[in-house]
Amino acid sequence: MFDKVINTLSQIGLIIGSVLLALMMLLTVADVFMRYVFSAPVSGSAEITQILLTLTVFAGFILVSRDGSHIVVSIFEPMISRLSPKLYGVIYAVSNTLGTAFLLWVLIVSAREAFDYEDVTEGLEIPFGWIISALVVFVAFSLVAGVRVFKKGLSGHGSAD
């Protein structure tokens, strides 16, 4: 049952991330076309692209958390994984879960403040609260999907040697 939930969340992240990436590419093509053919770029395209990129990265965070394939800094990793691969997996899973939970908490606080102060983007005046709320949903899904690492182990962490 839990695997079905994680698979559904992963599919949602994959679909949303793919759609957002396609929108970002279409917007960039339209902006370049409009700029060079009609000397009239799409208003706010840079701002929208930044928002779409942020949302795309956080949608992909769900898949990365599910697989335990985050980018790692290999300072202690070789030593710990050589001494005890199981200990390394536990340390990774616990630190990933705590880090994701902390990120979720920070984003929830930020979203609340953005709504309280009615913060908006500079150019198009898009409410930050809604943007950050989408990030909160993606990180919450990532936290749930990251639990899979405790059960199935890591993937995508081959030795860099």
PDB file of N, CA and C in Angstrom, residues 5-6 8-14 16-17 20 54-63 65 100-101 103-112 115 128-146:
ATOM      1  N   VAL A   5       1.439   4.514  -2.762  1.00  0.00           N
ATOM      2  CA  VAL A   5       1.402   5.952  -2.450  1.00  0.00           C
ATOM      3  C   VAL A   5       2.660   6.630  -2.969  1.00  0.00           C
ATOM      4  N   ILE A   6       3.805   6.031  -2.699  1.00  0.00           N
ATOM      5  CA  ILE A   6       5.075   6.602  -3.147  1.00  0.00           C
ATOM      6  C   ILE A   6       5.144   6.629  -4.674  1.00  0.00           C
ATOM      7  N   THR A   8       2.602   6.813  -6.728  1.00  0.00           N
ATOM      8  CA  THR A   8       1.673   7.856  -7.171  1.00  0.00           C
ATOM      9  C   THR A   8       2.288   9.237  -7.002  1.00  0.00           C
ATOM     10  N   LEU A   9       2.903   9.486  -5.843  1.00  0.00           N
ATOM     11  CA  LEU A   9       3.559  10.776  -5.609  1.00  0.00           C
ATOM     12  C   LEU A   9       4.690  10.997  -6.611  1.00  0.00           C
ATOM     13  N   SER A  10       5.431   9.947  -6.901  1.00  0.00           N
ATOM     14  CA  SER A  10       6.524  10.043  -7.873  1.00  0.00           C
ATOM     15  C   SER A  10       5.995  10.361  -9.265  1.00  0.00           C
ATOM     16  N   GLN A  11       4.898   9.712  -9.642  1.00  0.00           N
ATOM     17  CA  GLN A  11       4.284   9.992 -10.941  1.00  0.00           C
ATOM     18  C   GLN A  11       3.806  11.435 -11.021  1.00  0.00           C
ATOM     19  N   ILE A  12       3.221  11.924  -9.935  1.00  0.00           N
ATOM     20  CA  ILE A  12       2.772  13.320  -9.900  1.00  0.00           C
ATOM     21  C   ILE A  12       3.961  14.250 -10.092  1.00  0.00           C
ATOM     22  N   GLY A  13       5.043  13.990  -9.383  1.00  0.00           N
ATOM     23  CA  GLY A  13       6.250  14.809  -9.529  1.00  0.00           C
ATOM     24  C   GLY A  13       6.809  14.757 -10.934  1.00  0.00           C
ATOM     25  N   LEU A  14       6.825  13.566 -11.522  1.00  0.00           N
ATOM     26  CA  LEU A  14       7.343  13.400 -12.880  1.00  0.00           C
ATOM     27  C   LEU A  14       6.486  14.145 -13.899  1.00  0.00           C
ATOM     28  N   ILE A  16       4.230  16.663 -13.357  1.00  0.00           N
ATOM     29  CA  ILE A  16       4.273  18.110 -13.135  1.00  0.00           C
ATOM     30  C   ILE A  16       5.622  18.680 -13.563  1.00  0.00           C
ATOM     31  N   GLY A  17       6.706  18.018 -13.187  1.00  0.00           N
ATOM     32  CA  GLY A  17       8.032  18.484 -13.587  1.00  0.00           C
ATOM     33  C   GLY A  17       8.204  18.524 -15.092  1.00  0.00           C
ATOM     34  N   LEU A  20       6.106  21.438 -16.497  1.00  0.00           N
ATOM     35  CA  LEU A  20       6.747  22.715 -16.188  1.00  0.00           C
ATOM     36  C   LEU A  20       7.986  22.940 -17.054  1.00  0.00           C
ATOM     37  N   THR A  54      12.274  26.887 -10.597  1.00  0.00           N
ATOM     38  CA  THR A  54      12.199  26.523  -9.177  1.00  0.00           C
ATOM     39  C   THR A  54      11.185  25.407  -8.953  1.00  0.00           C
ATOM     40  N   LEU A  55      10.014  25.557  -9.543  1.00  0.00           N
ATOM     41  CA  LEU A  55       8.980  24.531  -9.386  1.00  0.00           C
ATOM     42  C   LEU A  55       9.411  23.198 -10.006  1.00  0.00           C
ATOM     43  N   THR A  56      10.105  23.253 -11.142  1.00  0.00           N
ATOM     44  CA  THR A  56      10.588  22.031 -11.797  1.00  0.00           C
ATOM     45  C   THR A  56      11.585  21.289 -10.912  1.00  0.00           C
ATOM     46  N   VAL A  57      12.514  22.031 -10.317  1.00  0.00           N
ATOM     47  CA  VAL A  57      13.524  21.406  -9.449  1.00  0.00           C
ATOM     48  C   VAL A  57      12.853  20.748  -8.243  1.00  0.00           C
ATOM     49  N   PHE A  58      11.902  21.439  -7.638  1.00  0.00           N
ATOM     50  CA  PHE A  58      11.248  20.874  -6.456  1.00  0.00           C
ATOM     51  C   PHE A  58      10.320  19.717  -6.808  1.00  0.00           C
ATOM     52  N   ALA A  59       9.729  19.724  -8.001  1.00  0.00           N
ATOM     53  CA  ALA A  59       8.935  18.567  -8.439  1.00  0.00           C
ATOM     54  C   ALA A  59       9.849  17.363  -8.633  1.00  0.00           C
ATOM     55  N   GLY A  60      11.044  17.594  -9.174  1.00  0.00           N
ATOM     56  CA  GLY A  60      12.024  16.516  -9.349  1.00  0.00           C
ATOM     57  C   GLY A  60      12.580  16.004  -8.029  1.00  0.00           C
ATOM     58  N   PHE A  61      12.514  16.836  -7.000  1.00  0.00           N
ATOM     59  CA  PHE A  61      12.998  16.465  -5.670  1.00  0.00           C
ATOM     60  C   PHE A  61      12.265  15.234  -5.148  1.00  0.00           C
ATOM     61  N   ILE A  62      11.012  15.074  -5.557  1.00  0.00           N
ATOM     62  CA  ILE A  62      10.229  13.906  -5.145  1.00  0.00           C
ATOM     63  C   ILE A  62      10.897  12.623  -5.652  1.00  0.00           C
ATOM     64  N   LEU A  63      11.277  12.608  -6.917  1.00  0.00           N
ATOM     65  CA  LEU A  63      11.906  11.420  -7.518  1.00  0.00           C
ATOM     66  C   LEU A  63      13.278  11.154  -6.923  1.00  0.00           C
ATOM     67  N   SER A  65      14.326  12.028  -3.940  1.00  0.00           N
ATOM     68  CA  SER A  65      14.158  11.538  -2.569  1.00  0.00           C
ATOM     69  C   SER A  65      13.723  10.083  -2.548  1.00  0.00           C
ATOM     70  N   THR A 100      15.184  17.170   4.883  1.00  0.00           N
ATOM     71  CA  THR A 100      13.954  17.446   4.138  1.00  0.00           C
ATOM     72  C   THR A 100      12.874  17.990   5.068  1.00  0.00           C
ATOM     73  N   ALA A 101      12.775  17.437   6.276  1.00  0.00           N
ATOM     74  CA  ALA A 101      11.802  17.932   7.254  1.00  0.00           C
ATOM     75  C   ALA A 101      12.120  19.384   7.645  1.00  0.00           C
ATOM     76  N   LEU A 103      13.716  21.597   5.739  1.00  0.00           N
ATOM     77  CA  LEU A 103      13.368  22.398   4.572  1.00  0.00           C
ATOM     78  C   LEU A 103      11.856  22.625   4.514  1.00  0.00           C
ATOM     79  N   LEU A 104      11.087  21.597   4.809  1.00  0.00           N
ATOM     80  CA  LEU A 104       9.628  21.715   4.814  1.00  0.00           C
ATOM     81  C   LEU A 104       9.182  22.746   5.844  1.00  0.00           C
ATOM     82  N   TRP A 105       9.754  22.691   7.026  1.00  0.00           N
ATOM     83  CA  TRP A 105       9.408  23.639   8.089  1.00  0.00           C
ATOM     84  C   TRP A 105       9.743  25.078   7.666  1.00  0.00           C
ATOM     85  N   VAL A 106      10.930  25.284   7.105  1.00  0.00           N
ATOM     86  CA  VAL A 106      11.341  26.616   6.647  1.00  0.00           C
ATOM     87  C   VAL A 106      10.385  27.139   5.574  1.00  0.00           C
ATOM     88  N   LEU A 107      10.002  26.278   4.641  1.00  0.00           N
ATOM     89  CA  LEU A 107       9.090  26.703   3.584  1.00  0.00           C
ATOM     90  C   LEU A 107       7.695  27.010   4.117  1.00  0.00           C
ATOM     91  N   ILE A 108       7.224  26.245   5.081  1.00  0.00           N
ATOM     92  CA  ILE A 108       5.911  26.522   5.684  1.00  0.00           C
ATOM     93  C   ILE A 108       5.935  27.892   6.367  1.00  0.00           C
ATOM     94  N   VAL A 109       6.974  28.167   7.117  1.00  0.00           N
ATOM     95  CA  VAL A 109       7.107  29.477   7.771  1.00  0.00           C
ATOM     96  C   VAL A 109       7.177  30.586   6.722  1.00  0.00           C
ATOM     97  N   SER A 110       7.955  30.356   5.671  1.00  0.00           N
ATOM     98  CA  SER A 110       8.088  31.358   4.600  1.00  0.00           C
ATOM     99  C   SER A 110       6.764  31.597   3.883  1.00  0.00           C
ATOM    100  N   ALA A 111       6.016  30.544   3.625  1.00  0.00           N
ATOM    101  CA  ALA A 111       4.722  30.696   2.960  1.00  0.00           C
ATOM    102  C   ALA A 111       3.765  31.497   3.831  1.00  0.00           C
ATOM    103  N   ARG A 112       3.747  31.174   5.101  1.00  0.00           N
ATOM    104  CA  ARG A 112       2.872  31.910   6.017  1.00  0.00           C
ATOM    105  C   ARG A 112       3.216  33.388   6.048  1.00  0.00           C
ATOM    106  N   PHE A 115       2.149  35.128   2.804  1.00  0.00           N
ATOM    107  CA  PHE A 115       0.713  35.427   2.800  1.00  0.00           C
ATOM    108  C   PHE A 115       0.403  36.576   3.756  1.00  0.00           C
ATOM    109  N   PHE A 128       3.925  35.528  -3.823  1.00  0.00           N
ATOM    110  CA  PHE A 128       4.924  34.542  -3.405  1.00  0.00           C
ATOM    111  C   PHE A 128       4.308  33.431  -2.576  1.00  0.00           C
ATOM    112  N   GLY A 129       3.268  33.733  -1.834  1.00  0.00           N
ATOM    113  CA  GLY A 129       2.651  32.731  -0.973  1.00  0.00           C
ATOM    114  C   GLY A 129       2.217  31.500  -1.745  1.00  0.00           C
ATOM    115  N   TRP A 130       1.660  31.696  -2.931  1.00  0.00           N
ATOM    116  CA  TRP A 130       1.195  30.566  -3.737  1.00  0.00           C
ATOM    117  C   TRP A 130       2.368  29.792  -4.318  1.00  0.00           C
ATOM    118  N   ILE A 131       3.407  30.503  -4.716  1.00  0.00           N
ATOM    119  CA  ILE A 131       4.596  29.829  -5.250  1.00  0.00           C
ATOM    120  C   ILE A 131       5.233  28.962  -4.164  1.00  0.00           C
ATOM    121  N   ILE A 132       5.416  29.553  -2.989  1.00  0.00           N
ATOM    122  CA  ILE A 132       6.043  28.823  -1.887  1.00  0.00           C
ATOM    123  C   ILE A 132       5.142  27.680  -1.421  1.00  0.00           C
ATOM    124  N   SER A 133       3.829  27.871  -1.493  1.00  0.00           N
ATOM    125  CA  SER A 133       2.903  26.785  -1.119  1.00  0.00           C
ATOM    126  C   SER A 133       3.071  25.579  -2.030  1.00  0.00           C
ATOM    127  N   ALA A 134       3.296  25.817  -3.316  1.00  0.00           N
ATOM    128  CA  ALA A 134       3.558  24.703  -4.238  1.00  0.00           C
ATOM    129  C   ALA A 134       4.846  23.992  -3.840  1.00  0.00           C
ATOM    130  N   LEU A 135       5.864  24.757  -3.437  1.00  0.00           N
ATOM    131  CA  LEU A 135       7.119  24.147  -2.979  1.00  0.00           C
ATOM    132  C   LEU A 135       6.886  23.320  -1.722  1.00  0.00           C
ATOM    133  N   VAL A 136       6.027  23.817  -0.829  1.00  0.00           N
ATOM    134  CA  VAL A 136       5.694  23.072   0.397  1.00  0.00           C
ATOM    135  C   VAL A 136       5.091  21.711   0.033  1.00  0.00           C
ATOM    136  N   VAL A 137       4.174  21.696  -0.927  1.00  0.00           N
ATOM    137  CA  VAL A 137       3.547  20.434  -1.342  1.00  0.00           C
ATOM    138  C   VAL A 137       4.599  19.482  -1.911  1.00  0.00           C
ATOM    139  N   PHE A 138       5.473  20.000  -2.789  1.00  0.00           N
ATOM    140  CA  PHE A 138       6.508  19.154  -3.384  1.00  0.00           C
ATOM    141  C   PHE A 138       7.453  18.595  -2.325  1.00  0.00           C
ATOM    142  N   VAL A 139       7.856  19.414  -1.366  1.00  0.00           N
ATOM    143  CA  VAL A 139       8.779  18.941  -0.320  1.00  0.00           C
ATOM    144  C   VAL A 139       8.071  17.959   0.615  1.00  0.00           C
ATOM    145  N   ALA A 140       6.789  18.183   0.886  1.00  0.00           N
ATOM    146  CA  ALA A 140       6.036  17.222   1.706  1.00  0.00           C
ATOM    147  C   ALA A 140       5.970  15.867   0.995  1.00  0.00           C
ATOM    148  N   PHE A 141       5.699  15.888  -0.317  1.00  0.00           N
ATOM    149  CA  PHE A 141       5.705  14.644  -1.093  1.00  0.00           C
ATOM    150  C   PHE A 141       7.096  14.007  -1.068  1.00  0.00           C
ATOM    151  N   SER A 142       8.137  14.837  -1.136  1.00  0.00           N
ATOM    152  CA  SER A 142       9.515  14.329  -1.103  1.00  0.00           C
ATOM    153  C   SER A 142       9.827  13.668   0.227  1.00  0.00           C
ATOM    154  N   LEU A 143       9.322  14.239   1.296  1.00  0.00           N
ATOM    155  CA  LEU A 143       9.547  13.662   2.623  1.00  0.00           C
ATOM    156  C   LEU A 143       8.903  12.283   2.715  1.00  0.00           C
ATOM    157  N   VAL A 144       7.692  12.162   2.217  1.00  0.00           N
ATOM    158  CA  VAL A 144       7.010  10.862   2.221  1.00  0.00           C
ATOM    159  C   VAL A 144       7.753   9.876   1.316  1.00  0.00           C
ATOM    160  N   ALA A 145       8.121  10.331   0.123  1.00  0.00           N
ATOM    161  CA  ALA A 145       8.817   9.451  -0.829  1.00  0.00           C
ATOM    162  C   ALA A 145      10.189   9.040  -0.301  1.00  0.00           C
ATOM    163  N   GLY A 146      10.824   9.908   0.472  1.00  0.00           N
ATOM    164  CA  GLY A 146      12.147   9.603   1.021  1.00  0.00           C
ATOM    165  C   GLY A 146      12.149   8.469   2.025  1.00  0.00           C
TER     166      GLY A 146
END
